[in-house]
Amino acid sequence: MQSTVRAAYPADRTAVAQARRFVRDTLLAWGAEDAIDDAVLLTSELATNAVTHAGTPFEVICRVNGSSVQVEVTDRNPARALPAPQESCDLSVSGRGLLMPVLLATAWGVSYAAESKTVWFRLPTLAASNWTAVACRCASPVE
């Protein structure tokens, strides 16, 4: 059985915290506590990238299927290609974010549509019982 929940956010840095809460609350409701820390960290990175680089409202989608959870962050800037994840030897404070899904997720990727781009990651979870969709009140409507 597969369950999917989604929440939309404005292109605002404060929305990143709301997206993290949404993912945390969703995984808690699904009993996937073992995936929460990595999911919240990766969601924070991808949502920050959507706000900072795409500059558009974004949507977070959580899916569960069998023994994994998948989180997707969709922005409305399909033309912006993602840089290849690279390690950096310099002292810069940014530019290493896409290394996180490489290191933490069992799979990750990006897909482009005519009007959007989605970056996603998949994490394993030991929870495999009674998946149910959950409504989260932490999402803000996009105007």
Backbone as CSV, one residue per row, in Angstrom:
resi,resn,N_x,N_y,N_z,CA_x,CA_y,CA_z,C_x,C_y,C_z
1,MET,0.837,-1.187,0.000,0.000,0.000,0.000,0.879,1.246,0.000
2,GLN,0.511,2.233,-0.784,1.278,3.468,-0.852,0.420,4.620,-0.378
3,SER,0.993,5.481,0.453,0.322,6.688,0.908,1.141,7.884,0.482
4,THR,0.453,8.962,0.159,1.109,10.187,-0.270,0.432,11.372,0.401
5,VAL,1.250,12.297,0.921,0.739,13.561,1.455,1.605,14.676,0.906
6,ARG,1.037,15.867,0.805,1.763,16.990,0.232,1.393,18.280,0.932
7,ALA,2.314,19.231,0.870,2.083,20.558,1.424,2.797,21.574,0.537
8,ALA,2.168,22.728,0.359,2.728,23.784,-0.493,3.201,24.942,0.375
9,TYR,4.278,25.584,-0.078,4.903,26.657,0.686,5.277,27.819,-0.227
10,PRO,5.314,29.031,0.342,5.748,30.189,-0.441,7.271,30.205,-0.566
11,ALA,7.774,31.031,-1.458,9.219,31.172,-1.668,9.787,32.082,-0.583
12,ASP,9.838,31.547,0.625,10.268,32.323,1.782,11.097,31.431,2.695
13,ARG,12.174,31.966,3.232,13.064,31.162,4.086,12.350,30.585,5.306
14,THR,11.331,31.279,5.822,10.607,30.752,6.982,9.828,29.491,6.626
15,ALA,9.549,29.298,5.346,8.823,28.105,4.912,9.669,26.842,5.057
16,VAL,10.977,26.987,5.087,11.853,25.820,5.224,11.590,25.122,6.558
17,ALA,11.459,25.878,7.625,11.152,25.287,8.936,9.789,24.601,8.916
18,GLN,8.831,25.197,8.232,7.504,24.583,8.121,7.587,23.271,7.351
19,ALA,8.400,23.231,6.310,8.575,21.996,5.527,9.219,20.907,6.377
20,ARG,10.212,21.270,7.177,10.831,20.287,8.077,9.803,19.716,9.046
21,ARG,8.977,20.592,9.629,7.936,20.147,10.559,6.951,19.203,9.874
22,PHE,6.565,19.556,8.657,5.639,18.721,7.894,6.204,17.312,7.709
23,VAL,7.459,17.214,7.302,8.082,15.904,7.091,8.187,15.152,8.417
24,ARG,8.641,15.828,9.466,8.746,15.186,10.784,7.384,14.661,11.236
25,ASP,6.359,15.502,11.170,5.020,15.091,11.618,4.478,13.934,10.787
26,THR,4.717,13.971,9.487,4.235,12.908,8.598,4.908,11.583,8.930
27,LEU,6.222,11.587,9.052,6.933,10.336,9.341,6.603,9.806,10.729
28,LEU,6.394,10.703,11.679,5.950,10.259,13.007,4.595,9.563,12.911
29,ALA,3.669,10.163,12.179,2.340,9.572,12.031,2.389,8.220,11.336
30,TRP,3.353,8.045,10.436,3.507,6.783,9.723,4.298,5.753,10.518
31,GLY,4.839,6.142,11.670,5.636,5.218,12.460,7.035,5.010,11.904
32,ALA,7.521,5.956,11.120,8.836,5.838,10.487,9.865,6.699,11.221
33,GLU,9.882,6.597,12.544,10.782,7.407,13.355,12.244,7.205,12.987
34,ASP,12.601,6.007,12.537,13.996,5.719,12.208,14.505,6.509,10.999
35,ALA,13.617,7.081,10.215,14.022,7.851,9.038,13.917,9.357,9.252
36,ILE,13.395,9.777,10.389,13.088,11.198,10.589,14.317,12.093,10.522
37,ASP,15.379,11.775,11.236,16.525,12.687,11.288,17.098,12.962,9.901
38,ASP,17.346,11.905,9.143,17.891,12.098,7.795,16.890,12.791,6.885
39,ALA,15.609,12.437,6.996,14.586,13.049,6.142,14.459,14.543,6.413
40,VAL,14.485,14.930,7.667,14.363,16.342,8.019,15.597,17.120,7.539
41,LEU,16.781,16.554,7.728,18.007,17.213,7.261,17.994,17.400,5.747
42,LEU,17.646,16.353,5.018,17.630,16.442,3.561,16.524,17.373,3.060
43,THR,15.371,17.333,3.700,14.286,18.245,3.329,14.712,19.685,3.533
44,SER,15.400,19.953,4.628,15.879,21.301,4.895,16.799,21.784,3.781
45,GLU,17.696,20.928,3.355,18.630,21.293,2.276,17.887,21.549,0.967
46,LEU,16.992,20.641,0.591,16.300,20.785,-0.691,15.333,21.968,-0.688
47,ALA,14.639,22.193,0.433,13.726,23.335,0.522,14.509,24.647,0.493
48,THR,15.643,24.680,1.172,16.491,25.878,1.135,16.965,26.148,-0.280
49,ASN,17.347,25.097,-0.996,17.758,25.269,-2.388,16.611,25.805,-3.239
50,ALA,15.398,25.319,-3.013,14.242,25.792,-3.782,14.023,27.286,-3.556
51,VAL,14.123,27.722,-2.316,13.917,29.139,-2.006,15.077,29.983,-2.510
52,THR,16.300,29.541,-2.248,17.487,30.330,-2.566,17.799,30.366,-4.058
53,HIS,17.752,29.219,-4.707,18.184,29.150,-6.102,17.034,29.245,-7.107
54,ALA,15.930,28.553,-6.844,14.804,28.628,-7.773,14.004,29.904,-7.550
55,GLY,13.870,30.314,-6.292,13.144,31.539,-5.979,11.663,31.460,-6.247
56,THR,11.095,30.259,-6.170,9.671,30.077,-6.444,8.999,29.391,-5.252
57,PRO,7.662,29.454,-5.183,6.986,28.602,-4.203,7.386,27.152,-4.457
58,PHE,7.262,26.319,-3.433,7.640,24.925,-3.586,6.649,24.025,-2.869
59,GLU,6.692,22.773,-3.236,5.810,21.771,-2.642,6.667,20.636,-2.103
60,VAL,6.267,20.093,-0.957,6.926,18.925,-0.390,5.929,17.777,-0.422
61,ILE,6.375,16.664,-0.963,5.521,15.476,-1.079,6.222,14.337,-0.354
62,CYS,5.494,13.671,0.530,6.008,12.494,1.230,5.233,11.280,0.734
63,ARG,5.979,10.240,0.405,5.379,8.985,-0.054,5.966,7.848,0.767
64,VAL,5.141,6.862,1.037,5.642,5.667,1.693,5.203,4.467,0.878
65,ASN,6.113,3.531,0.712,5.815,2.343,-0.062,6.661,1.211,0.501
66,GLY,6.012,0.245,1.117,6.754,-0.876,1.669,7.681,-0.434,2.775
67,SER,8.962,-0.635,2.587,9.916,-0.337,3.654,10.749,0.909,3.364
68,SER,10.194,1.849,2.601,10.928,3.091,2.357,9.988,4.291,2.333
69,VAL,10.576,5.442,2.603,9.861,6.709,2.464,10.589,7.521,1.411
70,GLN,9.825,8.266,0.651,10.405,9.141,-0.359,9.875,10.538,-0.122
71,VAL,10.770,11.507,-0.140,10.400,12.911,0.011,10.817,13.628,-1.262
72,GLU,9.918,14.442,-1.777,10.161,15.196,-3.009,9.960,16.673,-2.733
73,VAL,10.825,17.494,-3.284,10.672,18.941,-3.201,10.581,19.452,-4.633
74,THR,9.446,20.050,-4.954,9.182,20.530,-6.309,9.136,22.050,-6.313
75,ASP,9.944,22.665,-7.169,9.874,24.109,-7.343,9.362,24.390,-8.755
76,ARG,9.170,25.646,-9.065,8.603,26.019,-10.362,9.645,26.647,-11.282
77,ASN,10.863,26.145,-11.214,11.932,26.660,-12.064,12.584,25.485,-12.788
78,PRO,11.982,25.041,-13.893,12.505,23.856,-14.582,13.815,24.090,-15.320
79,ALA,14.160,25.346,-15.587,15.335,25.625,-16.403,16.641,25.529,-15.629
80,ARG,16.579,25.543,-14.325,17.801,25.560,-13.519,18.294,24.136,-13.288
81,ALA,19.381,23.771,-13.904,19.967,22.443,-13.726,20.710,22.368,-12.405
82,LEU,20.720,21.195,-11.825,21.457,21.004,-10.579,22.931,20.778,-10.870
83,PRO,23.795,21.349,-10.042,25.218,21.061,-10.212,25.510,19.642,-9.725
84,ALA,26.547,19.050,-10.236,26.952,17.722,-9.770,27.449,17.840,-8.333
85,PRO,27.077,16.899,-7.459,27.585,16.936,-6.080,29.108,16.832,-6.088
86,GLN,29.753,17.731,-5.353,31.211,17.738,-5.318,31.697,17.996,-3.909
87,GLU,32.765,17.332,-3.565,33.432,17.660,-2.319,34.240,18.917,-2.568
88,SER,34.412,19.697,-1.527,35.149,20.939,-1.675,36.259,20.997,-0.639
89,CYS,37.394,21.464,-1.061,38.537,21.587,-0.154,38.667,23.008,0.377
90,ASP,37.920,23.935,-0.201,38.079,25.312,0.234,37.265,25.580,1.495
91,LEU,37.265,26.795,1.940,36.582,27.170,3.175,35.217,27.792,2.928
92,SER,34.650,27.627,1.734,33.346,28.209,1.439,32.280,27.589,2.338
93,VAL,31.253,28.375,2.630,30.200,27.915,3.531,29.016,27.318,2.787
94,SER,29.087,27.265,1.476,27.993,26.672,0.710,28.570,25.849,-0.434
95,GLY,27.665,25.148,-1.133,28.092,24.415,-2.308,28.284,22.928,-2.110
96,ARG,28.026,22.436,-0.906,28.205,21.006,-0.655,26.892,20.291,-0.352
97,GLY,25.791,20.991,-0.440,24.500,20.452,-0.016,24.080,19.177,-0.720
98,LEU,24.353,19.059,-2.009,23.913,17.863,-2.724,24.757,16.639,-2.403
99,LEU,25.803,16.804,-1.627,26.527,15.630,-1.130,25.699,14.879,-0.089
100,MET,24.823,15.600,0.609,24.032,14.954,1.669,23.156,13.819,1.156
101,PRO,22.355,14.010,0.090,21.578,12.859,-0.371,22.461,11.727,-0.883
102,VAL,23.600,12.068,-1.447,24.524,11.036,-1.913,24.959,10.167,-0.735
103,LEU,25.228,10.803,0.393,25.735,10.094,1.561,24.649,9.451,2.413
104,LEU,23.454,10.047,2.471,22.435,9.587,3.415,21.317,8.759,2.801
105,ALA,20.963,9.012,1.558,19.795,8.369,0.961,20.180,7.080,0.238
106,THR,19.219,6.162,0.150,19.464,4.945,-0.627,19.348,5.231,-2.114
107,ALA,18.597,6.271,-2.458,18.469,6.716,-3.846,18.053,8.184,-3.812
108,TRP,18.419,8.909,-4.858,17.971,10.289,-4.997,18.067,10.669,-6.462
109,GLY,17.394,11.741,-6.823,17.446,12.156,-8.209,16.713,13.455,-8.432
110,VAL,16.643,13.825,-9.688,15.942,15.039,-10.092,15.163,14.725,-11.354
111,SER,13.972,15.287,-11.452,13.191,15.149,-12.677,12.666,16.523,-13.064
112,TYR,12.584,16.728,-14.365,12.148,18.013,-14.896,10.829,17.827,-15.633
113,ALA,9.937,18.775,-15.436,8.678,18.823,-16.177,8.647,20.172,-16.902
114,ALA,7.611,20.389,-17.675,7.529,21.624,-18.457,7.600,22.870,-17.572
115,GLU,7.006,22.819,-16.392,6.948,24.007,-15.543,7.504,23.785,-14.145
116,SER,8.225,22.696,-13.931,8.726,22.438,-12.587,9.959,21.541,-12.600
117,LYS,10.585,21.485,-11.448,11.724,20.592,-11.221,11.483,19.927,-9.868
118,THR,11.717,18.630,-9.765,11.548,17.901,-8.517,12.850,17.208,-8.146
119,VAL,13.316,17.480,-6.945,14.463,16.771,-6.391,13.907,15.865,-5.304
120,TRP,14.294,14.595,-5.323,13.726,13.623,-4.400,14.831,12.762,-3.790
121,PHE,14.477,12.157,-2.658,15.366,11.183,-2.030,14.521,10.090,-1.389
122,ARG,15.122,8.932,-1.252,14.447,7.773,-0.652,15.291,7.259,0.513
123,LEU,14.602,6.957,1.623,15.255,6.437,2.816,14.576,5.144,3.256
124,PRO,15.342,4.199,3.760,14.730,2.981,4.280,14.080,3.259,5.628
125,THR,13.088,2.468,5.966,12.479,2.545,7.291,12.098,1.137,7.727
126,LEU,12.210,0.892,9.008,11.836,-0.412,9.554,10.329,-0.518,9.745
127,ALA,9.656,0.613,9.823,8.210,0.616,10.016,7.537,0.086,8.762
128,ALA,6.734,-0.939,8.913,6.068,-1.519,7.745,4.630,-1.877,8.064
129,SER,4.026,-1.190,9.029,2.672,-1.557,9.412,1.705,-0.387,9.274
130,ASN,0.536,-0.689,8.793,-0.599,0.244,8.770,-0.262,1.665,8.342
131,TRP,0.250,1.832,7.140,0.510,3.166,6.636,-0.815,3.874,6.437
132,THR,-0.904,5.091,6.905,-2.108,5.879,6.701,-1.724,7.293,6.304
133,ALA,-2.538,7.893,5.490,-2.294,9.288,5.133,-2.557,10.152,6.352
134,VAL,-1.833,11.225,6.470,-1.974,12.104,7.615,-2.112,13.536,7.111
135,ALA,-3.023,14.259,7.730,-3.173,15.671,7.398,-2.316,16.462,8.375
136,CYS,-1.518,17.355,7.858,-0.625,18.160,8.689,-1.075,19.598,8.625
137,ARG,-1.222,20.231,9.797,-1.652,21.602,9.831,-0.485,22.581,9.762
138,CYS,0.720,22.085,9.497,1.879,22.974,9.502,2.175,23.554,8.123
139,ALA,1.410,23.206,7.121,1.650,23.733,5.774,0.907,25.051,5.600
140,SER,1.521,25.964,4.884,0.899,27.241,4.581,0.427,27.219,3.138
141,PRO,-0.763,27.750,2.869,-1.202,27.806,1.487,-0.329,28.770,0.684
142,VAL,-0.116,28.438,-0.559,0.654,29.302,-1.448,-0.312,30.246,-2.129
143,GLU,0.022,31.518,-2.129,-0.861,32.494,-2.758,-0.308,32.986,-4.048
